[in-house]
Structure formats: structure tokens, C-alpha cells
């Protein structure tokens, strides 16, 4: 009896020690992840006098909303936010739809060259976007699908030029064709997810008279909610945070990221001439702008993080 009680106490002590160890590990990771966000909030709501106080680290002595108000003004947030919202929403919808079709085709249909196509999809993940900016810019600046515009000009003797720069179509067209921002990763997500779904679903649908297209939209896609959520969240974050493409293709359009980088470039001039303060205090205004820029995807993730983690586990990204 004494030996059994000792074993039970040892197991309980071991379990308590393991739980305490996991608590400290998770607490440490939480601090590492959350500290930059909390510090950004602290800078955004503190006045300039607290910036020079060495005793103020995370919790300001005084609170002010002036930094947020100024950031809203300099970011043109009332105009930039709706523009970014429309761009991200439409681009994400088109990208998820097209990539789901491509991923399903690569997962379920075996045809000559399918492995080569999938290898090219993986290659788009590896190739940095900076290498394709100039060719894509020229394609959108002188948009000529299949040479039809050049043929029209040759036949009619006119000089027609279609310019898609500073037009949302420069984002919508690649998205609907499965070549949007990091579409290769989204195609890979759908391919892995559809490969893990049982083929019995499709066979039963074919027996009931469903064709391939109807089977995809009526059977496979509704059962791929986890993969859809993962792809949608990834796509939203990538389109929202993108600056490389938006600055080149939509440079004249007021989007949140474009305005944030304009604020960063002009922060010294703003603080010295507009506000008549030290340029060093511009860190408060700039941090408030960064907080406003990351706030929409952060709020979205807070409400959807549980479903996101579950969908990532089921979509084949981990492991």
C-alpha cells in the first residue's frame, strides 16, 4: 500500500511539474508574441513627455488619443480603408475560387503533365515577387491579351492602348487566373486538402448523376470549409499587408499600406514643419499609423483564430 501511494504521489508530482513547465513555456512564447503589439499600443496612446521618461516602459503615465487622431488624418484613413477593403475582398474571393478549382484538378485528375504543372506551381512559391514586377508592370501598362489589341491596331491603323496601372483590374485579373499574391501556396493548400478527402463522396455523387463540375460545387466544396477558411485568411492577410504590388500597380490609389509608407517617408517633414516638434517624436505618430494598419486583420484573427488553427491542422500545412 505504501509503495502504491508513493507511486501515485510521484505521478502527481511529475504531472504537476510537467504542467508547470508547459505553463512557463507557453507564457514565455505569449510574451514574445504579444509584447510588440502591447508596446505598439503603448506608444500609440502616450504623449511626447512620456517618450522621454526613462521610467515609462510599457504603461504610460498619461494617455492621449492625439496620436491616433493625427494618424487617421495623415493616413487618409476614411478614404484608404474602404479602398483597401474593396481591393482585398474582391481579390481574395477571386483568388480562393480559382485556386480551389486548380487545387481540386491537381488532386483528383491524373493527366499528362500534371506533375509538371504542380512543379511550376511550387516554383511560383520559390521565385521572389521582385523578379516579376517589371514584366508584370509592362504587361499591365500596355495590356494586350493574346495580341488582340495589336491586331486591332494593325487592321484599323489606330493606336489603341489599354492601361491597367492604377486600376484594380491589375489585381483582379491575376487573382481570377490563379496568379494572385502567393497563389501557389493556396493551390498547394487546396491540393493537399482535397487529396485527403475520401473518393467515396465523388463516386456516390457520380452514381446519383452529378457531373464533375456539379460534384465539385455541390459536394466537394461544401465539405472543404476548413481549407476555404485557411486559404481565405491567408489571402486576406497577404493582400492587406502587401506593399510591393500596390506601390507599383496602384501607386496613385489611396490604400492603407500605401498611405502608411508615405507617412513613413514624410514623418520627419511632418513633425518638423506641420507639428513643429522634434522628428524623434514622430515615432509616436508612426506607431499609431502602424497600429491602425494592422488593426483590421488583427480583429479578424481574434474572432476566427480557433477555426483557423483547426483548419490549418486539417489542410495539410503542418506535419
Tab-separated table of N, CA, C and O in Angstrom, residues 33-34 229-230 233-234 236-237 294-312:
chain	number	residue	atom	x	y	z
A	33	UNK	N	5.362	36.966	-28.329
A	33	UNK	CA	4.447	37.301	-29.418
A	33	UNK	C	3.657	38.570	-29.120
A	33	UNK	O	3.476	39.423	-29.995
A	34	UNK	N	3.182	38.720	-27.884
A	34	UNK	CA	2.286	39.824	-27.559
A	34	UNK	C	3.017	41.105	-27.179
A	34	UNK	O	2.432	42.194	-27.303
A	229	UNK	N	-11.454	28.276	-45.287
A	229	UNK	CA	-11.165	29.259	-44.249
A	229	UNK	C	-9.675	29.559	-44.178
A	229	UNK	O	-9.259	30.718	-44.080
A	230	UNK	N	-8.849	28.514	-44.246
A	230	UNK	CA	-7.404	28.726	-44.216
A	230	UNK	C	-6.942	29.578	-45.383
A	230	UNK	O	-6.198	30.555	-45.215
A	233	UNK	N	-8.187	33.302	-45.046
A	233	UNK	CA	-7.456	34.096	-44.061
A	233	UNK	C	-6.063	34.437	-44.560
A	233	UNK	O	-5.603	35.578	-44.417
A	234	UNK	N	-5.377	33.464	-45.134
A	234	UNK	CA	-4.059	33.740	-45.691
A	234	UNK	C	-4.142	34.808	-46.778
A	234	UNK	O	-3.343	35.749	-46.828
A	236	UNK	N	-6.436	37.117	-47.329
A	236	UNK	CA	-6.785	38.430	-46.799
A	236	UNK	C	-5.563	39.116	-46.202
A	236	UNK	O	-5.291	40.300	-46.463
A	237	UNK	N	-4.810	38.387	-45.399
A	237	UNK	CA	-3.629	38.970	-44.754
A	237	UNK	C	-2.587	39.369	-45.791
A	237	UNK	O	-1.982	40.451	-45.704
A	294	UNK	N	-2.631	47.503	-38.952
A	294	UNK	CA	-2.737	46.078	-38.636
A	294	UNK	C	-4.018	45.745	-37.883
A	294	UNK	O	-4.311	44.560	-37.659
A	295	UNK	N	-4.798	46.760	-37.511
A	295	UNK	CA	-5.967	46.515	-36.678
A	295	UNK	C	-7.024	45.640	-37.356
A	295	UNK	O	-7.542	44.700	-36.729
A	296	UNK	N	-7.409	45.875	-38.630
A	296	UNK	CA	-8.449	45.032	-39.239
A	296	UNK	C	-8.101	43.544	-39.293
A	296	UNK	O	-8.906	42.711	-38.842
A	297	UNK	N	-6.913	43.132	-39.825
A	297	UNK	CA	-6.628	41.688	-39.798
A	297	UNK	C	-6.443	41.146	-38.395
A	297	UNK	O	-6.734	39.972	-38.143
A	298	UNK	N	-5.987	42.000	-37.458
A	298	UNK	CA	-5.833	41.539	-36.079
A	298	UNK	C	-7.187	41.231	-35.457
A	298	UNK	O	-7.359	40.201	-34.791
A	299	UNK	N	-8.164	42.091	-35.677
A	299	UNK	CA	-9.515	41.847	-35.159
A	299	UNK	C	-10.114	40.595	-35.798
A	299	UNK	O	-10.742	39.770	-35.120
A	300	UNK	N	-9.908	40.451	-37.103
A	300	UNK	CA	-10.424	39.276	-37.801
A	300	UNK	C	-9.818	37.998	-37.224
A	300	UNK	O	-10.532	37.003	-36.999
A	301	UNK	N	-8.520	38.015	-36.944
A	301	UNK	CA	-7.869	36.815	-36.422
A	301	UNK	C	-8.329	36.505	-35.000
A	301	UNK	O	-8.468	35.335	-34.624
A	302	UNK	N	-8.578	37.538	-34.192
A	302	UNK	CA	-9.023	37.312	-32.812
A	302	UNK	C	-10.342	36.533	-32.801
A	302	UNK	O	-10.528	35.611	-31.992
A	303	UNK	N	-11.248	36.864	-33.706
A	303	UNK	CA	-12.547	36.200	-33.731
A	303	UNK	C	-12.501	34.837	-34.426
A	303	UNK	O	-13.342	33.974	-34.148
A	304	UNK	N	-11.524	34.637	-35.317
A	304	UNK	CA	-11.511	33.402	-36.110
A	304	UNK	C	-10.326	32.493	-35.797
A	304	UNK	O	-10.140	31.492	-36.482
A	305	UNK	N	-9.543	32.829	-34.759
A	305	UNK	CA	-8.305	32.077	-34.539
A	305	UNK	C	-8.562	30.621	-34.208
A	305	UNK	O	-7.806	29.734	-34.614
A	306	UNK	N	-9.645	30.319	-33.486
A	306	UNK	CA	-9.919	28.912	-33.142
A	306	UNK	C	-10.209	28.100	-34.397
A	306	UNK	O	-9.684	27.001	-34.582
A	307	UNK	N	-11.039	28.646	-35.285
A	307	UNK	CA	-11.352	27.949	-36.525
A	307	UNK	C	-10.134	27.895	-37.445
A	307	UNK	O	-9.947	26.929	-38.178
A	308	UNK	N	-9.305	28.935	-37.369
A	308	UNK	CA	-8.109	28.966	-38.207
A	308	UNK	C	-7.135	27.860	-37.814
A	308	UNK	O	-6.589	27.163	-38.674
A	309	UNK	N	-6.903	27.689	-36.524
A	309	UNK	CA	-5.982	26.644	-36.062
A	309	UNK	C	-6.504	25.266	-36.447
A	309	UNK	O	-5.753	24.401	-36.917
A	310	UNK	N	-7.802	25.050	-36.279
A	310	UNK	CA	-8.382	23.762	-36.657
A	310	UNK	C	-8.260	23.510	-38.150
A	310	UNK	O	-7.958	22.402	-38.596
A	311	UNK	N	-8.483	24.543	-38.940
A	311	UNK	CA	-8.427	24.370	-40.394
A	311	UNK	C	-7.005	24.154	-40.872
A	311	UNK	O	-6.776	23.399	-41.823
A	312	UNK	N	-6.022	24.784	-40.229
A	312	UNK	CA	-4.627	24.560	-40.602
A	312	UNK	C	-4.231	23.115	-40.345
A	312	UNK	O	-3.536	22.482	-41.137
